[in-house]
XYZ file of C-alpha atoms in Angstrom:
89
model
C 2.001 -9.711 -52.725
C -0.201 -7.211 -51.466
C -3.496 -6.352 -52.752
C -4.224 -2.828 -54.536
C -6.437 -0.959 -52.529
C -10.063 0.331 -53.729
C -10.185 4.278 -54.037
C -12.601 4.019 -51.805
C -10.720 2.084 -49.008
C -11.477 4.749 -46.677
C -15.283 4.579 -46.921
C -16.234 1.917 -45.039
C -16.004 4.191 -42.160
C -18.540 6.289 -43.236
C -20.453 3.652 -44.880
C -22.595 1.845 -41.814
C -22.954 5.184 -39.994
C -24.374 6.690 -43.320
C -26.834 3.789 -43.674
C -27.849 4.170 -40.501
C -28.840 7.635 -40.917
C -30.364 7.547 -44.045
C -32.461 4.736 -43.330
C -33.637 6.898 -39.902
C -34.456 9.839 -42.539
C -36.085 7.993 -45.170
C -38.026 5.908 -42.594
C -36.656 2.517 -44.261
C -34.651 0.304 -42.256
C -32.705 -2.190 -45.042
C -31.197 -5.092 -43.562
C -27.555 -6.275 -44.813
C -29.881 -8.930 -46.711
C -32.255 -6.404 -48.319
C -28.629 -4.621 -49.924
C -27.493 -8.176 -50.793
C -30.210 -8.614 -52.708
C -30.217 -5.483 -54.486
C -26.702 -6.282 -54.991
C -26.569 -9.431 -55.679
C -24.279 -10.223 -53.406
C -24.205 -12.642 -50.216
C -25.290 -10.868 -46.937
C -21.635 -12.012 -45.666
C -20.035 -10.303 -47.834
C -22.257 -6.879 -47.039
C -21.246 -7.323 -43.332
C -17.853 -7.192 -45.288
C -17.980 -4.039 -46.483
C -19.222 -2.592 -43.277
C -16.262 -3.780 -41.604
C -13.221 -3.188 -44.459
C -12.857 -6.200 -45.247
C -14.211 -5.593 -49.006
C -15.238 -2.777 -50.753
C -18.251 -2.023 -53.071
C -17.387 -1.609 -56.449
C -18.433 2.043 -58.080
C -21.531 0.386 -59.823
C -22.363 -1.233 -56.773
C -21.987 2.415 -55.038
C -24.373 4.094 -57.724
C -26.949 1.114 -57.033
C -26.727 1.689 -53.171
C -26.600 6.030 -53.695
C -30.065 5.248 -55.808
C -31.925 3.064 -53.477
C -31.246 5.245 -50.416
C -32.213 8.325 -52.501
C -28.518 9.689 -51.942
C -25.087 10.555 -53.719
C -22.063 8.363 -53.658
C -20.076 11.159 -52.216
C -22.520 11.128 -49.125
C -22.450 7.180 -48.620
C -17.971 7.829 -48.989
C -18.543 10.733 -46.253
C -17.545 13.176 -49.231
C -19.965 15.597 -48.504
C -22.465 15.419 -45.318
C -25.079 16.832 -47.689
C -27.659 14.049 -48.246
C -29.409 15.412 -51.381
C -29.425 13.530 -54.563
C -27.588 14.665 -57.800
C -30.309 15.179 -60.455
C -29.596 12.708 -63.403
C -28.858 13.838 -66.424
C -31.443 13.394 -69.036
């Protein structure tokens, strides 16, 4: 029986590069280990994500977009605009 894919299957791609480059931006490099943590997840299953083999569920999207300072549609390649959303108050 096959699995039902995540909506956002298709961001894995964009995920490592994006990490990558907002890490060079922000001048913080975070390890798969550091996101585990934050996470709390195994750094197995980060490496994981980076490579399609799981996805990040939407909460665990909004924790990531947060930490790097970013939106969720940048880290799903979305947009290539790097800005924040300003939270509603």
């Amino acid at each position: 029986q096959p699995h039902a894919r995540s909506p956002f299957a298709h961001s894995y791609d964009y995920w490592l590069q994006r990490r990558r480059n907002i890490s060079h931006m922000r001048g913080k490099e975070y390890t798969q280990t550091d996101i585990g943590h934050l996470l709390h997840m195994d750094q197995s299953n980060v490496s994981k994500a980076e490579h399609g083999k799981r996805y990040f569920s939407i909460n665990q999207y909004r924790q990531l977009a947060t930490l790097f300072h970013t939106s969720i549609d940048y880290l799903c390649g979305l947009t290539d605009d790097c800005s924040p959303y300003e939270s509603p108050d």
